[in-house]
Amino acid sequence: WQVEEACREVGPLLREASAAPPSSGVLRMMQTPERLVADYAGSGLTVGPHPMAFHRERLRRMRVKTAEELRESRNGSFVRAAGCVIARQRPGTAMGFVFLSMEDETGIANVIVHPDLYERERVAVTRGRFLLVEGKLQNEDNVVHVKADSLEIFEMGGVEVRSHDFH
């Protein structure tokens, strides 16, 4: 209301309310998780560090590899990956398989979701903005995928991050 008053005169309906002193004076500064949610909600991206960078220490303790580390990992090894889902595909010709692209602070990791896993974790696959995936790594001829054995929504902590915050 105060910003609006600076641009135009207060009408008769709110004139009495505008005479009252402001209750708090200054807005408190947003915390980083709040700013990230606001950035993604407003523009679909952030100019600050990638959200996954703020959780990298915790992810390392959980033995979660970055997208860059996946490219350097051995074909057939069991891996954990996490990231922000930037693309979901379920082509009609793919016999029910779902393909995800997850982004972290180092790049993009591709995930293959078997139809059975999709049925068990449908909400996470279709709605989860940040996912934690475990599975066998396919790394051949510079093409890298994680064949997911399990996946879950990755809790960012601090501020609840929901898929609709980013649309």
mmCIF file of C-alpha atoms in Angstrom:
data_model
loop_
_atom_site.group_PDB
_atom_site.id
_atom_site.type_symbol
_atom_site.label_atom_id
_atom_site.label_comp_id
_atom_site.label_asym_id
_atom_site.label_seq_id
_atom_site.Cartn_x
_atom_site.Cartn_y
_atom_site.Cartn_z
ATOM 1 C CA TRP A 1 0.000 0.000 0.000
ATOM 2 C CA GLN A 2 2.818 2.386 0.792
ATOM 3 C CA VAL A 3 4.366 1.873 -2.624
ATOM 4 C CA GLU A 4 1.008 2.521 -4.263
ATOM 5 C CA GLU A 5 0.569 5.734 -2.229
ATOM 6 C CA ALA A 6 3.871 7.017 -3.599
ATOM 7 C CA CYS A 7 2.463 6.767 -7.139
ATOM 8 C CA ARG A 8 -1.080 8.094 -6.702
ATOM 9 C CA GLU A 9 -3.387 9.757 -4.239
ATOM 10 C CA VAL A 10 -5.307 7.575 -1.786
ATOM 11 C CA GLY A 11 -9.026 7.344 -2.500
ATOM 12 C CA PRO A 12 -11.785 7.926 0.060
ATOM 13 C CA LEU A 13 -12.170 4.219 0.932
ATOM 14 C CA LEU A 14 -8.587 3.867 2.225
ATOM 15 C CA ARG A 15 -7.841 7.456 3.292
ATOM 16 C CA GLU A 16 -8.385 6.702 6.998
ATOM 17 C CA ALA A 17 -6.263 3.520 6.858
ATOM 18 C CA SER A 18 -3.406 5.340 5.150
ATOM 19 C CA ALA A 19 -3.227 7.876 7.983
ATOM 20 C CA ALA A 20 -2.175 5.094 10.390
ATOM 21 C CA PRO A 21 1.594 4.690 10.898
ATOM 22 C CA PRO A 22 3.185 1.709 9.147
ATOM 23 C CA SER A 23 3.259 -1.375 11.340
ATOM 24 C CA SER A 24 6.745 -2.681 10.632
ATOM 25 C CA GLY A 25 8.568 -0.090 8.570
ATOM 26 C CA VAL A 26 10.955 -2.270 6.553
ATOM 27 C CA LEU A 27 10.549 -5.681 5.011
ATOM 28 C CA ARG A 28 13.001 -8.253 6.307
ATOM 29 C CA MET A 29 15.555 -9.547 3.845
ATOM 30 C CA MET A 30 14.660 -12.846 2.191
ATOM 31 C CA GLN A 31 16.620 -15.891 3.249
ATOM 32 C CA THR A 32 18.387 -17.779 0.444
ATOM 33 C CA PRO A 33 15.797 -20.586 0.147
ATOM 34 C CA GLU A 34 12.990 -18.004 -0.029
ATOM 35 C CA ARG A 35 14.847 -16.056 -2.711
ATOM 36 C CA LEU A 36 15.387 -19.208 -4.760
ATOM 37 C CA VAL A 37 11.680 -20.064 -4.627
ATOM 38 C CA ALA A 38 10.791 -16.474 -5.604
ATOM 39 C CA ASP A 39 13.327 -16.492 -8.457
ATOM 40 C CA TYR A 40 12.036 -19.775 -9.881
ATOM 41 C CA ALA A 41 8.388 -18.766 -9.381
ATOM 42 C CA GLY A 42 8.909 -15.465 -11.184
ATOM 43 C CA SER A 43 11.241 -16.435 -14.003
ATOM 44 C CA GLY A 44 11.961 -20.172 -13.885
ATOM 45 C CA LEU A 45 15.641 -19.571 -13.073
ATOM 46 C CA THR A 46 17.930 -17.834 -10.632
ATOM 47 C CA VAL A 47 20.919 -15.581 -11.184
ATOM 48 C CA GLY A 48 22.507 -16.854 -7.984
ATOM 49 C CA PRO A 49 24.122 -20.236 -7.383
ATOM 50 C CA HIS A 50 22.163 -23.304 -8.475
ATOM 51 C CA PRO A 51 19.901 -24.565 -5.647
ATOM 52 C CA MET A 52 21.768 -27.894 -5.540
ATOM 53 C CA ALA A 53 25.044 -26.092 -4.703
ATOM 54 C CA PHE A 54 23.603 -25.173 -1.301
ATOM 55 C CA HIS A 55 23.125 -28.882 -0.513
ATOM 56 C CA ARG A 56 26.313 -30.286 -2.031
ATOM 57 C CA GLU A 57 28.029 -30.977 1.315
ATOM 58 C CA ARG A 58 25.045 -33.010 2.531
ATOM 59 C CA LEU A 59 24.810 -34.749 -0.859
ATOM 60 C CA ARG A 60 28.505 -35.708 -0.721
ATOM 61 C CA ARG A 61 27.934 -37.329 2.683
ATOM 62 C CA MET A 62 25.120 -39.301 1.032
ATOM 63 C CA ARG A 63 27.533 -40.340 -1.790
ATOM 64 C CA VAL A 64 25.471 -38.486 -4.404
ATOM 65 C CA LYS A 65 27.467 -37.726 -7.549
ATOM 66 C CA THR A 66 27.260 -34.513 -9.539
ATOM 67 C CA ALA A 67 26.331 -34.614 -13.231
ATOM 68 C CA GLU A 68 30.003 -34.006 -14.010
ATOM 69 C CA GLU A 69 31.113 -36.911 -11.797
ATOM 70 C CA LEU A 70 28.624 -39.214 -13.550
ATOM 71 C CA ARG A 71 30.361 -38.524 -16.875
ATOM 72 C CA GLU A 72 33.629 -39.683 -15.287
ATOM 73 C CA SER A 73 32.159 -42.769 -13.580
ATOM 74 C CA ARG A 74 32.482 -46.362 -14.729
ATOM 75 C CA ASN A 75 29.773 -47.906 -16.897
ATOM 76 C CA GLY A 76 27.662 -50.365 -14.901
ATOM 77 C CA SER A 77 28.458 -48.883 -11.485
ATOM 78 C CA PHE A 78 25.710 -48.210 -8.946
ATOM 79 C CA VAL A 79 25.285 -44.445 -8.455
ATOM 80 C CA ARG A 80 23.199 -41.841 -6.705
ATOM 81 C CA ALA A 81 22.333 -38.563 -8.434
ATOM 82 C CA ALA A 82 20.152 -35.605 -7.525
ATOM 83 C CA GLY A 83 18.981 -32.497 -9.281
ATOM 84 C CA CYS A 84 16.267 -30.156 -10.427
ATOM 85 C CA VAL A 85 14.033 -31.813 -13.011
ATOM 86 C CA ILE A 86 14.136 -29.658 -16.138
ATOM 87 C CA ALA A 87 12.481 -32.075 -18.589
ATOM 88 C CA ARG A 88 10.135 -35.044 -18.439
ATOM 89 C CA GLN A 89 9.333 -37.180 -21.474
ATOM 90 C CA ARG A 90 7.107 -40.209 -21.875
ATOM 91 C CA PRO A 91 7.024 -40.867 -25.625
ATOM 92 C CA GLY A 92 4.234 -43.083 -26.897
ATOM 93 C CA THR A 93 6.827 -45.203 -28.689
ATOM 94 C CA ALA A 94 8.873 -45.841 -25.502
ATOM 95 C CA MET A 95 6.668 -48.647 -24.108
ATOM 96 C CA GLY A 96 5.944 -46.757 -20.879
ATOM 97 C CA PHE A 97 9.497 -45.662 -20.086
ATOM 98 C CA VAL A 98 9.941 -42.122 -18.778
ATOM 99 C CA PHE A 99 13.014 -40.016 -19.471
ATOM 100 C CA LEU A 100 14.055 -37.260 -17.090
ATOM 101 C CA SER A 101 16.732 -34.589 -17.338
ATOM 102 C CA MET A 102 17.980 -33.315 -13.977
ATOM 103 C CA GLU A 103 20.191 -30.282 -13.584
ATOM 104 C CA ASP A 104 22.671 -29.561 -10.818
ATOM 105 C CA GLU A 105 25.408 -26.956 -10.451
ATOM 106 C CA THR A 106 27.730 -28.928 -12.783
ATOM 107 C CA GLY A 107 25.432 -29.888 -15.642
ATOM 108 C CA ILE A 108 22.650 -32.222 -16.684
ATOM 109 C CA ALA A 109 22.102 -35.869 -15.750
ATOM 110 C CA ASN A 110 19.730 -38.090 -17.726
ATOM 111 C CA VAL A 111 17.533 -40.654 -15.977
ATOM 112 C CA ILE A 112 15.596 -43.602 -17.397
ATOM 113 C CA VAL A 113 12.535 -44.643 -15.371
ATOM 114 C CA HIS A 114 11.182 -48.173 -15.953
ATOM 115 C CA PRO A 115 7.357 -48.421 -16.265
ATOM 116 C CA ASP A 116 7.107 -50.412 -12.992
ATOM 117 C CA LEU A 117 9.037 -47.737 -11.072
ATOM 118 C CA TYR A 118 6.914 -45.053 -12.708
ATOM 119 C CA GLU A 119 3.753 -46.758 -11.447
ATOM 120 C CA ARG A 120 5.157 -47.027 -7.894
ATOM 121 C CA GLU A 121 6.530 -43.463 -7.788
ATOM 122 C CA ARG A 122 4.150 -41.672 -10.153
ATOM 123 C CA VAL A 123 3.791 -38.566 -7.971
ATOM 124 C CA ALA A 124 7.540 -38.114 -7.546
ATOM 125 C CA VAL A 125 8.184 -38.660 -11.266
ATOM 126 C CA THR A 126 5.443 -36.319 -12.462
ATOM 127 C CA ARG A 127 5.448 -33.661 -9.734
ATOM 128 C CA GLY A 128 8.806 -33.722 -7.954
ATOM 129 C CA ARG A 129 10.855 -30.651 -8.772
ATOM 130 C CA PHE A 130 14.037 -31.982 -7.118
ATOM 131 C CA LEU A 131 14.709 -35.725 -7.176
ATOM 132 C CA LEU A 132 17.194 -38.132 -5.644
ATOM 133 C CA VAL A 133 17.775 -41.127 -7.924
ATOM 134 C CA GLU A 134 19.650 -44.405 -7.383
ATOM 135 C CA GLY A 135 20.505 -46.897 -10.087
ATOM 136 C CA LYS A 136 22.916 -48.422 -12.536
ATOM 137 C CA LEU A 137 24.980 -46.038 -14.642
ATOM 138 C CA GLN A 138 25.076 -46.402 -18.415
ATOM 139 C CA ASN A 139 28.159 -44.542 -19.633
ATOM 140 C CA GLU A 140 29.086 -45.458 -23.197
ATOM 141 C CA ASP A 141 30.389 -43.295 -26.060
ATOM 142 C CA ASN A 142 29.835 -40.045 -24.121
ATOM 143 C CA VAL A 143 26.164 -40.912 -23.550
ATOM 144 C CA VAL A 144 25.371 -41.035 -19.823
ATOM 145 C CA HIS A 145 22.131 -42.248 -18.217
ATOM 146 C CA VAL A 146 21.121 -43.515 -14.806
ATOM 147 C CA LYS A 147 18.706 -46.450 -15.043
ATOM 148 C CA ALA A 148 16.695 -45.694 -11.913
ATOM 149 C CA ASP A 149 16.094 -48.490 -9.421
ATOM 150 C CA SER A 150 14.571 -46.047 -6.951
ATOM 151 C CA LEU A 151 13.790 -42.368 -6.779
ATOM 152 C CA GLU A 152 12.267 -39.941 -4.331
ATOM 153 C CA ILE A 153 11.595 -36.259 -3.955
ATOM 154 C CA PHE A 154 14.702 -34.552 -2.613
ATOM 155 C CA GLU A 155 13.800 -32.381 0.370
ATOM 156 C CA MET A 156 15.578 -29.038 0.028
ATOM 157 C CA GLY A 157 15.101 -28.089 3.709
ATOM 158 C CA GLY A 158 14.279 -24.659 5.111
ATOM 159 C CA VAL A 159 11.545 -23.692 2.656
ATOM 160 C CA GLU A 160 9.121 -26.191 1.218
ATOM 161 C CA VAL A 161 9.796 -26.354 -2.519
ATOM 162 C CA ARG A 162 6.812 -27.540 -4.486
ATOM 163 C CA SER A 163 6.478 -28.048 -8.230
ATOM 164 C CA HIS A 164 3.886 -25.288 -8.582
ATOM 165 C CA ASP A 165 6.322 -22.768 -7.061
ATOM 166 C CA PHE A 166 8.204 -22.906 -10.365
ATOM 167 C CA HIS A 167 5.436 -22.555 -12.947
#
